[in-house]
Coordinates of C-alpha atoms in Angstrom, one line a residue:
M805 CA -13.9 -9.2 -8.0
P806 CA -13.6 -7.3 -4.7
R807 CA -12.9 -4.0 -4.9
F808 CA -11.1 -2.1 -1.7
F809 CA -10.5 2.0 -1.5
M810 CA -8.4 3.8 0.6
K811 CA -8.2 7.0 1.1
A812 CA -4.8 8.2 3.6
T813 CA -3.1 11.6 4.8
L814 CA 0.6 12.3 3.9
R815 CA 2.5 13.5 6.8
P816 CA 3.9 17.2 5.6
E817 CA 7.3 16.2 5.9
K818 CA 7.0 12.6 4.3
E819 CA 5.2 13.4 1.3
Q820 CA 8.7 13.7 -1.0
A821 CA 9.9 10.0 0.5
Y822 CA 6.8 8.7 -0.3
I823 CA 7.0 9.8 -3.9
D824 CA 10.5 8.6 -4.0
E825 CA 9.8 5.1 -2.6
H826 CA 6.9 4.5 -4.4
D827 CA 8.5 5.6 -7.8
N828 CA 11.1 3.0 -7.1
I829 CA 9.0 -0.4 -5.6
Y830 CA 10.8 -3.7 -4.7
P831 CA 10.2 -5.9 -7.2
E832 CA 9.5 -8.7 -4.2
V833 CA 6.8 -6.4 -2.9
S834 CA 5.4 -6.2 -6.2
S835 CA 5.2 -10.2 -6.8
G836 CA 4.0 -10.3 -3.1
L837 CA 1.1 -8.3 -4.0
K838 CA 0.4 -10.3 -7.2
A839 CA 0.6 -13.6 -5.3
A840 CA -1.7 -12.3 -2.5
G841 CA -4.5 -11.8 -5.0
V842 CA -4.0 -8.4 -6.2
V843 CA -4.8 -8.2 -9.8
N844 CA -5.0 -4.0 -10.2
L845 CA -3.7 -1.5 -7.3
H846 CA -3.7 2.1 -8.2
I847 CA -2.7 5.0 -6.3
W848 CA -3.8 9.2 -7.0
K849 CA -2.3 11.8 -5.0
D850 CA -3.6 15.0 -4.3
G851 CA -1.8 17.3 -2.3
L852 CA -1.1 15.3 0.9
S853 CA -4.4 13.2 0.0
L854 CA -3.5 9.2 -1.3
Y855 CA -6.7 7.8 -2.9
M856 CA -6.0 3.9 -3.4
L857 CA -7.7 1.2 -5.4
I858 CA -7.0 -2.3 -4.9
E859 CA -9.1 -4.9 -7.1
M860 CA -8.4 -8.5 -5.7
K861 CA -9.1 -12.1 -6.7
D862 CA -12.1 -13.4 -6.2
G863 CA -12.3 -14.8 -2.7
C864 CA -9.3 -12.3 -1.3
D865 CA -9.8 -9.9 1.0
L866 CA -7.6 -7.8 2.9
S867 CA -6.7 -10.1 5.1
V868 CA -4.1 -11.7 3.2
F869 CA -2.3 -8.2 4.2
G870 CA -2.4 -8.8 8.1
E871 CA 0.2 -10.2 10.6
G872 CA 1.6 -13.5 9.8
S873 CA 0.3 -13.5 6.1
E874 CA 2.0 -15.1 3.5
Y875 CA 2.6 -11.2 1.8
R876 CA 4.3 -10.6 4.7
K877 CA 6.6 -13.3 4.9
S878 CA 7.5 -13.3 1.4
S879 CA 10.2 -11.0 1.5
P880 CA 12.0 -8.7 4.2
R881 CA 11.4 -5.9 2.3
V882 CA 7.9 -6.5 2.4
V883 CA 7.6 -6.7 6.2
G884 CA 10.8 -5.1 7.0
E885 CA 10.5 -2.2 5.2
S886 CA 7.6 -1.5 3.7
M887 CA 4.8 -1.8 6.3
P888 CA 6.9 0.4 8.9
R889 CA 7.5 3.1 5.6
Y890 CA 3.7 3.3 5.4
R891 CA 3.4 4.5 8.8
R892 CA 5.6 6.8 9.3
Y893 CA 4.8 8.6 5.6
V894 CA 0.7 8.7 6.8
C895 CA -1.0 10.3 9.7
Q896 CA -4.5 8.9 8.7
H897 CA -6.5 6.1 6.8
D898 CA -10.1 4.8 6.0
I899 CA -10.6 2.0 4.5
T900 CA -13.8 1.2 2.1
T901 CA -15.3 -2.3 0.6

C-alpha cells in the first residue's frame, strides 16, 4: 500500500477557516477521495503545522489528484471549492513518499 506524507504550514489568518471546513467535509469530496484510491487519510494539526498521511490502493499515487483527473472531475465542489481553498490556507508544503 503506497503511503504519502505531507507537511504544510497554515496561514495564521486562515487557521479557523481551515478547521471549520475540515470539520464539515462535503460527501462528494469524501467519495471522490475513495474513488481515486485513497484507503485512509489522516490529518494532524500542531499549531500552524499540518501533517497528513495518505494511504492509497496498490498501483495508485498522487497523480490521481492532478489537473484533469477523475477526482477533480467528480464534483464541482472538489475542483471549485476544495482545491483553491487549500492554496488559500497553506503557505508552504512538502510531500514525502
